[in-house]
Amino acid sequence: MSKIQQIWDNILTEIEGEISALPFDLWIKTLSPVCIYKDRLVLLANTEATKNITEKRYRSTIKKVMQKVFPSLSDVEIITEEEKQAFDQYVESDNDLPINESIAPDEELEQTDRFVESYTFDNFVVGKSNEFANAAARAVAEKPGSKYNPLFLYGGVGLGKTHLMHAIGNYHKQNLKYIKCIYISSERFTNELIEALSDSKKRDSMKNFRKKYRDADVLMIDDIQFIARTVATQEEIFHTFNDLYLAGKQIIISSDRPPKEIAPLEERLRTRFECGLVADISQPDLEMRIAILEKMCNAEGVYMDRNILREIAEKVTSNIRDLKGLLTRVIFFANLTGKDCNDAEMVKNALKDYADDKNEVITMVKITNCVAEYFNISTEEIKGKKKTKEIVLPRQISIYLITELLTIPLINIGEFFGGKDHTTIMHARDKISASMRENSLLATQVKDIKDMILKK
Ligand code: ADP
Ligand code: MG
């Protein structure tokens, strides 16, 4: 079986658990994978109608599942046979077009000492929103273990945390070859730990596990917010942290939120995360977004008019991965239709579809509206101060879903709910998350509402 087919099969298995059987058989299963074009999976629909329906109703689900299974893929394109032919012709006449069937997309992230080549400091556009984090990462890369230890980077999804970590790794590979630099996501750290703990030859595998991480000169743990789920991981990270820290080794941690908002997190770990340098990355302004697109065009060897780049940059404000994805989409459309990248009509078409996609964006308002609809109460009541049982549960569910589906600081969520304190928000979130484990009715309700939000 080809690699691309394997990738699609993996995604299919996951999608099956997400949507009902009928639409799955009727639509999703009829799609076939064509190729991976840069960061996007290209799927072939056998009819125009299938393309329209799957795009409208299921694209966001396919995209969401795909990003979970293959984090380095960021979007999906669905094309018809006719479009595929135009595309194939174009590809034939241009052998440089990077259609990539041979590497599994996240293979490069599998090993803990391999870094994505393009994630370098040189390729990182610096502006107001990230200059502090960038400077800190550079300082740490040049002199690991000396100044800012640990370095705690935090910021929303797609704003460059992983990029900066890999840039540090790449820097070491180039300039400080003797340094042992290890990068791992906290999810993978947890999985390896669980595997080692459940191994029958427990002693050896735990010993190897510990050795692997405690031998590092630089240890980078990405997306640390996920360790909150397991006590064993927190315990292990605590000891790894202490060993490395006392030996003067560099630790770099990233998260989508500041240490004080990670929950549940043992206090002793929180204190340690905060004891070095905490640097945040915020959303890039328009000028910076245009600069990022310009840089990407240069790297791709395509020329695009500044007005068009501005148009693209105005569409995506909060996620650089999506921003880059949209540029790739325009280039993809140009290839698909055989048009020039600056063809206004073609660009309009490429962006139009994105705008449709954007309508599905999930916001705090949308989540609260869905919960209100489900419980047949008003959104104002959910956001208000009433403390009756009929209102408190939907309010807590709204808060829980907001923290699960969005990355918004707790303080801002508190503001949205009429000026509540961030600890109240944290309490509501943890309460629902704990109750769901014991109360299957509640778990089903929450899942149903979540489906409603994601499908609307
Ligand atoms: P995070 O880990 O914060 O979710 P990533 O590091 O994965 O985000 O970044 C998402 C994408 O955006 C990557 O392709 C990355 O190269 C790109 N990116 C992020 N910030 C910048 C930047 N300042 N300059 C250039 N590319 C960036
Ligand atoms: Mg990341």
Tab-separated table of C-alpha atoms and ligand atoms in Angstrom:
chain	number	residue	atom	x	y	z
A	1	MET	CA	0.000	0.000	0.000
A	2	SER	CA	1.329	3.443	-0.841
A	3	LYS	CA	2.317	5.837	1.929
A	4	ILE	CA	-0.345	8.326	0.988
A	5	GLN	CA	-2.981	5.593	1.180
A	6	GLN	CA	-1.715	4.605	4.628
A	7	ILE	CA	-1.952	8.174	5.785
A	8	TRP	CA	-5.501	8.477	4.498
A	9	ASP	CA	-6.477	5.131	6.060
A	10	ASN	CA	-5.242	6.308	9.432
A	11	ILE	CA	-7.278	9.469	9.113
A	12	LEU	CA	-10.345	7.509	7.963
A	13	THR	CA	-10.230	5.252	11.005
A	14	GLU	CA	-10.325	8.288	13.235
A	15	ILE	CA	-13.060	10.055	11.274
A	16	GLU	CA	-15.242	6.958	11.576
A	17	GLY	CA	-15.445	7.545	15.300
A	18	GLU	CA	-16.427	11.166	14.799
A	19	ILE	CA	-19.386	11.102	12.434
A	20	SER	CA	-22.375	8.844	11.876
A	21	ALA	CA	-22.081	5.756	9.717
A	22	LEU	CA	-24.319	6.882	6.878
A	23	PRO	CA	-22.533	10.067	5.828
A	24	PHE	CA	-19.261	8.297	6.449
A	25	ASP	CA	-20.070	5.560	3.930
A	26	LEU	CA	-21.889	7.860	1.575
A	27	TRP	CA	-19.358	10.653	1.306
A	28	ILE	CA	-16.118	10.349	3.197
A	29	LYS	CA	-15.302	6.811	2.112
A	30	THR	CA	-15.712	7.695	-1.543
A	31	LEU	CA	-12.875	10.203	-1.399
A	32	SER	CA	-9.448	9.023	-2.433
A	33	PRO	CA	-6.076	10.524	-1.605
A	34	VAL	CA	-4.146	12.114	-4.472
A	35	CYS	CA	-1.005	13.534	-2.925
A	36	ILE	CA	0.391	15.725	-0.247
A	37	TYR	CA	1.037	19.184	-1.535
A	38	LYS	CA	3.260	20.954	0.996
A	39	ASP	CA	1.165	21.040	4.165
A	40	ARG	CA	-2.095	19.901	2.597
A	41	LEU	CA	-3.678	16.604	1.853
A	42	VAL	CA	-5.304	16.573	-1.584
A	43	LEU	CA	-8.360	14.354	-1.926
A	44	LEU	CA	-10.237	13.384	-5.048
A	45	ALA	CA	-14.026	13.454	-5.116
A	46	ASN	CA	-15.678	11.281	-7.772
A	47	THR	CA	-18.345	13.846	-8.591
A	48	GLU	CA	-18.797	17.597	-8.352
A	49	ALA	CA	-21.674	17.006	-5.901
A	50	THR	CA	-19.503	14.909	-3.602
A	51	LYS	CA	-16.904	17.645	-3.655
A	52	ASN	CA	-19.442	20.319	-2.727
A	53	ILE	CA	-21.051	18.329	0.030
A	54	THR	CA	-17.864	17.078	1.614
A	55	GLU	CA	-16.359	20.565	1.452
A	56	LYS	CA	-19.327	22.197	3.054
A	57	ARG	CA	-20.168	19.663	5.711
A	58	TYR	CA	-17.138	17.565	6.455
A	59	ARG	CA	-14.038	19.499	5.516
A	60	SER	CA	-13.629	20.898	9.004
A	61	THR	CA	-14.000	17.432	10.569
A	62	ILE	CA	-11.503	15.880	8.160
A	63	LYS	CA	-9.129	18.761	8.829
A	64	LYS	CA	-9.469	18.511	12.581
A	65	VAL	CA	-8.911	14.742	12.665
A	66	MET	CA	-6.011	14.976	10.230
A	67	GLN	CA	-4.243	17.583	12.333
A	68	LYS	CA	-4.597	15.306	15.319
A	69	VAL	CA	-3.179	12.252	13.545
A	70	PHE	CA	-0.581	14.107	11.484
A	71	PRO	CA	0.190	17.403	13.188
A	72	SER	CA	2.420	18.583	10.373
A	73	LEU	CA	-0.439	18.570	7.868
A	74	SER	CA	-2.501	21.668	8.201
A	75	ASP	CA	-5.266	21.575	5.625
A	76	VAL	CA	-7.316	19.572	3.161
A	77	GLU	CA	-8.134	20.280	-0.476
A	78	ILE	CA	-10.893	18.399	-2.243
A	79	ILE	CA	-10.699	18.374	-6.030
A	80	THR	CA	-12.635	16.800	-8.907
A	81	GLU	CA	-11.289	14.541	-11.640
A	82	GLU	CA	-11.301	17.470	-14.067
A	83	GLU	CA	-9.246	19.614	-11.746
A	84	LYS	CA	-6.918	16.738	-11.105
A	85	GLN	CA	-6.155	16.444	-14.799
A	86	ALA	CA	-5.279	20.128	-15.040
A	87	PHE	CA	-3.166	19.731	-11.948
A	88	ASP	CA	-1.403	16.607	-13.277
A	89	GLN	CA	-0.583	18.382	-16.509
A	90	TYR	CA	0.900	21.240	-14.596
A	91	VAL	CA	2.901	18.897	-12.447
A	92	GLU	CA	4.243	17.094	-15.491
A	93	SER	CA	5.442	20.309	-17.022
A	94	ASP	CA	7.102	21.357	-13.809
A	95	ASN	CA	9.094	18.676	-12.126
A	96	ASP	CA	10.089	20.961	-9.301
A	97	LEU	CA	6.618	21.096	-7.925
A	98	PRO	CA	6.974	19.612	-4.483
A	99	ILE	CA	4.470	16.818	-4.550
A	100	ASN	CA	5.570	14.672	-1.757
A	101	GLU	CA	4.405	11.107	-1.525
A	102	SER	CA	7.401	9.496	-0.052
A	103	ILE	CA	7.772	10.897	3.444
A	104	ALA	CA	5.191	10.396	6.124
A	105	PRO	CA	4.546	13.960	7.179
A	106	ASP	CA	5.342	13.634	10.816
A	107	GLU	CA	8.245	11.267	10.410
A	108	GLU	CA	10.692	14.080	10.898
A	109	LEU	CA	9.204	14.832	14.271
A	110	GLU	CA	9.381	11.242	15.420
A	111	GLN	CA	12.926	11.294	16.679
A	112	THR	CA	13.866	13.361	19.647
A	113	ASP	CA	17.098	14.683	18.177
A	114	ARG	CA	15.893	15.536	14.691
A	115	PHE	CA	14.601	18.950	13.870
A	116	VAL	CA	12.526	20.324	11.028
A	117	GLU	CA	15.167	21.823	8.767
A	118	SER	CA	13.224	24.903	7.833
A	119	TYR	CA	12.488	25.845	11.450
A	120	THR	CA	15.536	28.050	11.908
A	121	PHE	CA	16.157	31.456	13.445
A	122	ASP	CA	16.835	32.802	9.960
A	123	ASN	CA	13.392	31.742	8.814
A	124	PHE	CA	11.700	33.219	11.847
A	125	VAL	CA	10.247	36.658	11.204
A	126	VAL	CA	10.643	38.843	14.258
A	127	GLY	CA	8.223	41.587	15.227
A	128	LYS	CA	6.783	43.156	18.350
A	129	SER	CA	4.720	40.122	19.213
A	130	ASN	CA	7.637	37.712	19.451
A	131	GLU	CA	10.862	39.704	19.797
A	132	PHE	CA	11.272	38.919	23.457
A	133	ALA	CA	10.694	35.193	22.998
A	134	ASN	CA	12.995	35.184	19.989
A	135	ALA	CA	15.784	36.977	21.863
A	136	ALA	CA	15.439	34.616	24.815
A	137	ALA	CA	15.531	31.556	22.540
A	138	ARG	CA	18.625	32.868	20.794
A	139	ALA	CA	20.375	33.571	24.083
A	140	VAL	CA	19.577	30.076	25.287
A	141	ALA	CA	20.750	28.555	22.011
A	142	GLU	CA	24.078	30.359	22.206
A	143	LYS	CA	24.761	29.704	25.864
A	144	PRO	CA	22.640	26.834	27.094
A	145	GLY	CA	22.328	26.365	30.811
A	146	SER	CA	23.827	29.667	31.777
A	147	LYS	CA	21.275	32.409	31.980
A	148	TYR	CA	17.626	31.800	31.442
A	149	ASN	CA	16.892	28.481	33.009
A	150	PRO	CA	14.297	27.203	32.501
A	151	LEU	CA	12.989	29.133	29.546
A	152	PHE	CA	9.220	28.965	29.502
A	153	LEU	CA	7.660	29.978	26.173
A	154	TYR	CA	3.947	30.413	25.928
A	155	GLY	CA	1.466	31.613	23.313
A	156	GLY	CA	-1.561	30.587	21.267
A	157	VAL	CA	-1.655	27.819	18.692
A	158	GLY	CA	0.358	28.393	15.533
A	159	LEU	CA	2.394	31.330	16.809
A	160	GLY	CA	5.853	29.770	16.558
A	161	LYS	CA	6.663	27.956	19.823
A	162	THR	CA	7.632	24.700	18.153
A	163	HIS	CA	9.462	26.644	15.457
A	164	LEU	CA	11.622	28.372	18.080
A	165	MET	CA	12.412	25.119	19.854
A	166	HIS	CA	13.482	23.485	16.617
A	167	ALA	CA	15.505	26.589	15.784
A	168	ILE	CA	17.435	26.045	18.999
A	169	GLY	CA	17.967	22.387	18.074
A	170	ASN	CA	19.098	23.291	14.560
A	171	TYR	CA	21.449	25.910	15.950
A	172	HIS	CA	23.086	23.318	18.179
A	173	LYS	CA	23.405	20.862	15.317
A	174	GLN	CA	25.220	23.497	13.288
A	175	ASN	CA	27.290	25.287	15.892
A	176	LEU	CA	27.565	23.295	19.090
A	177	LYS	CA	27.775	19.731	17.856
A	178	TYR	CA	28.912	18.307	21.175
A	179	ILE	CA	25.694	19.353	22.844
A	180	LYS	CA	23.030	16.711	23.296
A	181	CYS	CA	19.756	18.359	22.582
A	182	ILE	CA	16.508	16.503	23.042
A	183	TYR	CA	13.081	17.644	21.903
A	184	ILE	CA	9.880	15.917	22.923
A	185	SER	CA	6.195	16.716	23.119
A	186	SER	CA	4.714	16.215	26.544
A	187	GLU	CA	2.203	13.799	25.051
A	188	ARG	CA	4.934	11.588	23.734
A	189	PHE	CA	6.851	11.869	26.987
A	190	THR	CA	3.737	10.597	28.754
A	191	ASN	CA	3.262	7.733	26.306
A	192	GLU	CA	6.862	6.606	26.635
A	193	LEU	CA	6.620	6.790	30.374
A	194	ILE	CA	3.448	4.719	30.489
A	195	GLU	CA	5.027	2.169	28.186
A	196	ALA	CA	8.126	1.947	30.382
A	197	LEU	CA	6.019	1.645	33.520
A	198	SER	CA	3.909	-1.167	32.129
A	199	ASP	CA	6.828	-3.127	30.742
A	200	SER	CA	7.350	-6.472	32.472
A	201	LYS	CA	11.068	-5.835	32.748
A	202	LYS	CA	10.095	-2.637	34.445
A	203	ARG	CA	13.412	-1.859	36.037
A	204	ASP	CA	15.388	-1.823	32.838
A	205	SER	CA	12.924	0.093	30.781
A	206	MET	CA	12.434	2.732	33.450
A	207	LYS	CA	16.172	2.989	33.778
A	208	ASN	CA	16.566	3.490	30.035
A	209	PHE	CA	13.753	5.973	29.946
A	210	ARG	CA	15.302	8.030	32.725
A	211	LYS	CA	18.772	7.822	31.254
A	212	LYS	CA	17.562	9.044	27.882
A	213	TYR	CA	16.175	12.268	29.291
A	214	ARG	CA	18.641	12.883	32.062
A	215	ASP	CA	21.596	12.562	29.731
A	216	ALA	CA	20.483	15.625	27.827
A	217	ASP	CA	22.386	18.893	27.868
A	218	VAL	CA	19.329	20.652	26.584
A	219	LEU	CA	15.853	19.240	27.139
A	220	MET	CA	12.889	20.777	25.360
A	221	ILE	CA	9.390	19.722	26.278
A	222	ASP	CA	6.719	21.020	23.920
A	223	ASP	CA	3.084	21.660	24.834
A	224	ILE	CA	3.527	20.996	28.531
A	225	GLN	CA	-0.153	21.762	29.205
A	226	PHE	CA	-0.906	18.143	28.336
A	227	ILE	CA	1.037	16.733	31.283
A	228	ALA	CA	-1.628	18.130	33.526
A	229	ARG	CA	-3.646	15.003	32.813
A	230	THR	CA	-1.354	12.460	34.434
A	231	VAL	CA	0.088	12.365	37.904
A	232	ALA	CA	2.871	9.962	36.942
A	233	THR	CA	4.110	12.335	34.246
A	234	GLN	CA	4.178	15.279	36.597
A	235	GLU	CA	6.157	13.248	39.071
A	236	GLU	CA	8.639	12.116	36.426
A	237	ILE	CA	9.043	15.572	34.944
A	238	PHE	CA	9.640	16.966	38.411
A	239	HIS	CA	12.553	14.618	39.014
A	240	THR	CA	13.959	14.982	35.502
A	241	PHE	CA	13.732	18.725	35.944
A	242	ASN	CA	15.581	18.698	39.242
A	243	ASP	CA	18.349	16.433	38.006
A	244	LEU	CA	18.994	18.501	34.905
A	245	TYR	CA	18.603	21.816	36.655
A	246	LEU	CA	21.041	20.958	39.413
A	247	ALA	CA	23.538	19.753	36.822
A	248	GLY	CA	23.313	23.138	35.097
A	249	LYS	CA	21.584	21.743	32.010
A	250	GLN	CA	19.194	23.854	29.980
A	251	ILE	CA	15.458	23.207	30.110
A	252	ILE	CA	13.023	24.767	27.670
A	253	ILE	CA	9.312	24.363	28.034
A	254	SER	CA	6.434	25.532	25.875
A	255	SER	CA	2.763	25.815	26.565
A	256	ASP	CA	-0.346	27.434	25.153
A	257	ARG	CA	-0.835	29.257	28.447
A	258	PRO	CA	1.241	30.694	31.308
A	259	PRO	CA	2.259	28.368	34.181
A	260	LYS	CA	-0.333	29.741	36.547
A	261	GLU	CA	-3.119	28.700	34.203
A	262	ILE	CA	-2.051	25.102	33.688
A	263	ALA	CA	-4.305	22.914	35.733
A	264	PRO	CA	-4.165	20.685	37.533
A	265	LEU	CA	-0.460	21.289	38.001
A	266	GLU	CA	1.448	20.490	41.165
A	267	GLU	CA	2.562	23.651	42.887
A	268	ARG	CA	6.169	22.487	43.082
A	269	LEU	CA	6.260	22.153	39.269
A	270	ARG	CA	4.587	25.502	38.731
A	271	THR	CA	7.186	27.179	40.915
A	272	ARG	CA	9.949	25.547	38.954
A	273	PHE	CA	8.506	26.544	35.594
A	274	GLU	CA	8.345	30.128	36.771
A	275	CYS	CA	11.777	30.335	38.322
A	276	GLY	CA	13.665	31.117	35.094
A	277	LEU	CA	12.452	33.285	32.273
A	278	VAL	CA	8.828	33.283	31.128
A	279	ALA	CA	8.380	34.734	27.625
A	280	ASP	CA	5.128	35.047	25.738
A	281	ILE	CA	4.368	35.203	22.030
A	282	SER	CA	1.300	37.192	21.105
A	283	GLN	CA	-0.581	37.640	17.849
A	284	PRO	CA	1.309	39.276	14.976
A	285	ASP	CA	0.114	42.612	13.589
A	286	LEU	CA	-0.722	43.121	9.927
A	287	GLU	CA	2.734	44.352	8.895
A	288	MET	CA	4.361	41.341	10.460
A	289	ARG	CA	1.910	38.974	8.822
A	290	ILE	CA	2.732	40.503	5.449
A	291	ALA	CA	6.446	40.162	6.207
A	292	ILE	CA	5.936	36.476	6.993
A	293	LEU	CA	4.150	35.953	3.679
A	294	GLU	CA	6.882	37.826	1.807
A	295	LYS	CA	9.511	35.634	3.357
A	296	MET	CA	7.581	32.544	2.455
A	297	CYS	CA	7.178	33.712	-1.167
A	298	ASN	CA	10.924	34.255	-1.377
A	299	ALA	CA	11.581	30.788	-0.057
A	300	GLU	CA	9.124	29.310	-2.551
A	301	GLY	CA	10.536	31.310	-5.408
A	302	VAL	CA	7.188	32.831	-6.312
A	303	TYR	CA	6.534	36.495	-6.777
A	304	MET	CA	3.343	37.909	-5.360
A	305	ASP	CA	2.129	41.433	-5.405
A	306	ARG	CA	2.111	43.222	-2.069
A	307	ASN	CA	-1.584	44.048	-2.414
A	308	ILE	CA	-2.398	40.394	-2.733
A	309	LEU	CA	-0.221	39.508	0.229
A	310	ARG	CA	-2.037	42.168	2.223
A	311	GLU	CA	-5.375	40.695	1.200
A	312	ILE	CA	-4.262	37.285	2.459
A	313	ALA	CA	-2.784	38.719	5.657
A	314	GLU	CA	-6.040	40.491	6.434
A	315	LYS	CA	-7.918	37.202	6.380
A	316	VAL	CA	-5.952	35.414	9.066
A	317	THR	CA	-5.123	37.268	12.223
A	318	SER	CA	-4.364	34.817	14.956
A	319	ASN	CA	-2.505	31.789	13.666
A	320	ILE	CA	0.634	31.842	11.534
A	321	ARG	CA	0.174	28.229	10.507
A	322	ASP	CA	-3.213	29.151	9.010
A	323	LEU	CA	-1.705	32.242	7.438
A	324	LYS	CA	0.967	30.230	5.696
A	325	GLY	CA	-1.637	27.632	4.819
A	326	LEU	CA	-3.715	30.244	3.054
A	327	LEU	CA	-0.759	31.363	0.961
A	328	THR	CA	-0.076	27.743	0.040
A	329	ARG	CA	-3.720	27.480	-0.925
A	330	VAL	CA	-3.419	30.405	-3.330
A	331	ILE	CA	-0.328	28.847	-4.893
A	332	PHE	CA	-2.125	25.500	-5.028
A	333	PHE	CA	-5.101	27.101	-6.790
A	334	ALA	CA	-2.760	28.760	-9.248
A	335	ASN	CA	-1.297	25.348	-10.074
A	336	LEU	CA	-4.700	23.746	-10.201
A	337	THR	CA	-5.988	26.232	-12.732
A	338	GLY	CA	-2.708	26.878	-14.521
A	339	LYS	CA	-2.991	30.595	-13.712
A	340	ASP	CA	-0.438	33.115	-12.534
A	341	CYS	CA	-0.160	33.585	-8.762
A	342	ASN	CA	-1.117	37.235	-9.171
A	343	ASP	CA	-4.269	36.542	-11.153
A	344	ALA	CA	-6.859	38.564	-9.232
A	345	GLU	CA	-9.794	36.329	-10.131
A	346	MET	CA	-7.994	33.153	-9.098
A	347	VAL	CA	-6.863	34.705	-5.810
A	348	LYS	CA	-10.402	35.836	-5.132
A	349	ASN	CA	-11.661	32.296	-5.626
A	350	ALA	CA	-9.035	30.780	-3.374
A	351	LEU	CA	-9.782	33.283	-0.629
A	352	LYS	CA	-13.539	33.057	-1.051
A	353	ASP	CA	-13.575	29.432	-0.006
A	354	TYR	CA	-11.434	30.285	2.940
A	355	ALA	CA	-13.895	32.953	3.984
A	356	ASP	CA	-16.616	30.287	3.969
A	357	ASP	CA	-14.441	28.125	6.098
A	358	LYS	CA	-13.913	31.016	8.459
A	359	ASN	CA	-17.628	31.233	9.116
A	360	GLU	CA	-17.236	28.022	10.987
A	361	VAL	CA	-14.798	29.575	13.377
A	362	ILE	CA	-15.647	28.727	16.931
A	363	THR	CA	-15.947	31.582	19.371
A	364	MET	CA	-16.979	31.954	23.005
A	365	VAL	CA	-20.299	33.386	21.801
A	366	LYS	CA	-20.930	30.428	19.533
A	367	ILE	CA	-20.155	27.898	22.250
A	368	THR	CA	-22.379	29.627	24.783
A	369	ASN	CA	-25.186	29.906	22.226
A	370	CYS	CA	-25.007	26.176	21.508
A	371	VAL	CA	-25.088	25.290	25.198
A	372	ALA	CA	-28.021	27.660	25.721
A	373	GLU	CA	-29.889	26.091	22.827
A	374	TYR	CA	-29.227	22.587	24.126
A	375	PHE	CA	-30.575	23.351	27.600
A	376	ASN	CA	-33.290	25.593	26.312
A	377	ILE	CA	-32.251	28.629	28.319
A	378	SER	CA	-30.966	32.004	27.186
A	379	THR	CA	-27.361	32.983	26.571
A	380	GLU	CA	-27.834	35.941	28.917
A	381	GLU	CA	-28.754	33.580	31.732
A	382	ILE	CA	-25.612	31.541	31.153
A	383	LYS	CA	-23.489	34.658	31.227
A	384	GLY	CA	-25.396	36.155	34.151
A	385	LYS	CA	-25.170	35.729	37.894
A	386	LYS	CA	-28.047	33.350	38.684
A	387	LYS	CA	-26.932	30.454	40.857
A	388	THR	CA	-29.796	27.979	40.331
A	389	LYS	CA	-28.895	24.456	39.334
A	390	GLU	CA	-30.572	24.802	35.913
A	391	ILE	CA	-28.217	27.633	35.032
A	392	VAL	CA	-25.014	26.712	36.847
A	393	LEU	CA	-24.485	23.419	35.031
A	394	PRO	CA	-24.861	24.918	31.522
A	395	ARG	CA	-22.574	27.748	32.615
A	396	GLN	CA	-19.912	25.332	33.783
A	397	ILE	CA	-20.266	23.252	30.627
A	398	SER	CA	-19.844	26.401	28.517
A	399	ILE	CA	-16.686	27.255	30.406
A	400	TYR	CA	-15.375	23.731	30.098
A	401	LEU	CA	-15.986	23.656	26.342
A	402	ILE	CA	-14.432	27.069	25.842
A	403	THR	CA	-11.256	25.935	27.577
A	404	GLU	CA	-11.255	22.736	25.593
A	405	LEU	CA	-11.969	24.123	22.143
A	406	LEU	CA	-10.264	27.491	22.306
A	407	THR	CA	-7.030	28.826	23.688
A	408	ILE	CA	-8.176	31.928	25.459
A	409	PRO	CA	-6.593	33.077	28.729
A	410	LEU	CA	-8.786	32.283	31.729
A	411	ILE	CA	-8.842	35.948	32.665
A	412	ASN	CA	-10.535	36.806	29.376
A	413	ILE	CA	-13.011	33.967	29.770
A	414	GLY	CA	-13.803	35.374	33.215
A	415	GLU	CA	-14.461	38.767	31.661
A	416	PHE	CA	-16.798	37.206	29.126
A	417	PHE	CA	-18.816	35.634	31.943
A	418	GLY	CA	-19.538	38.970	33.576
A	419	GLY	CA	-16.199	39.645	35.275
A	420	LYS	CA	-15.559	36.361	37.050
A	421	ASP	CA	-12.211	35.631	38.628
A	422	HIS	CA	-9.880	33.261	36.753
A	423	THR	CA	-9.931	30.811	39.666
A	424	THR	CA	-13.713	30.538	39.306
A	425	ILE	CA	-13.231	29.671	35.638
A	426	MET	CA	-10.584	27.123	36.520
A	427	HIS	CA	-12.863	25.593	39.135
A	428	ALA	CA	-15.775	25.273	36.688
A	429	ARG	CA	-13.559	23.665	34.071
A	430	ASP	CA	-12.053	21.137	36.491
A	431	LYS	CA	-15.417	20.333	37.998
A	432	ILE	CA	-16.928	19.335	34.644
A	433	SER	CA	-13.824	17.490	33.590
A	434	ALA	CA	-13.845	15.465	36.829
A	435	SER	CA	-17.611	14.843	36.823
A	436	MET	CA	-17.532	13.597	33.243
A	437	ARG	CA	-15.324	10.719	34.299
A	438	GLU	CA	-17.924	9.454	36.767
A	439	ASN	CA	-21.137	10.607	35.203
A	440	SER	CA	-21.678	9.088	31.776
A	441	LEU	CA	-24.874	11.048	31.155
A	442	LEU	CA	-22.983	14.281	31.586
A	443	ALA	CA	-20.185	12.989	29.376
A	444	THR	CA	-22.696	12.227	26.627
A	445	GLN	CA	-24.353	15.614	26.979
A	446	VAL	CA	-21.035	17.392	26.693
A	447	LYS	CA	-20.096	15.312	23.681
A	448	ASP	CA	-23.425	16.051	21.972
A	449	ILE	CA	-23.017	19.780	22.512
A	450	LYS	CA	-19.474	19.615	21.274
A	451	ASP	CA	-20.671	17.869	18.097
A	452	MET	CA	-23.277	20.571	17.679
A	453	ILE	CA	-20.612	23.272	17.948
A	454	LEU	CA	-18.222	21.583	15.574
A	455	LYS	CA	-20.808	20.760	12.947
A	456	LYS	CA	-22.773	23.987	12.888
B	1	ADP	P1	3.051	26.582	17.749
B	1	ADP	O1	4.033	25.528	18.149
B	1	ADP	O2	3.160	27.833	18.559
B	1	ADP	O3	1.646	26.078	17.683
B	1	ADP	P2	4.498	26.484	15.269
B	1	ADP	O4	5.857	26.735	15.785
B	1	ADP	O5	4.143	25.096	14.902
B	1	ADP	O6	3.400	27.059	16.274
B	1	ADP	O7	4.263	27.455	14.033
B	1	ADP	C1	3.240	27.253	13.076
B	1	ADP	C2	3.734	27.610	11.702
B	1	ADP	O8	3.947	29.020	11.611
B	1	ADP	C3	5.055	26.972	11.358
B	1	ADP	O9	5.035	26.648	9.993
B	1	ADP	C4	6.075	28.050	11.625
B	1	ADP	O10	7.204	27.918	10.796
B	1	ADP	C5	5.294	29.290	11.281
B	1	ADP	N1	5.710	30.468	12.044
B	1	ADP	C6	5.357	30.809	13.294
B	1	ADP	N2	5.906	31.964	13.672
B	1	ADP	C7	6.640	32.384	12.616
B	1	ADP	C8	7.461	33.533	12.381
B	1	ADP	N3	7.605	34.483	13.302
B	1	ADP	N4	8.076	33.617	11.189
B	1	ADP	C9	7.918	32.680	10.253
B	1	ADP	N5	7.166	31.583	10.404
B	1	ADP	C10	6.524	31.431	11.570
B	2	MG	MG	3.689	23.542	18.640
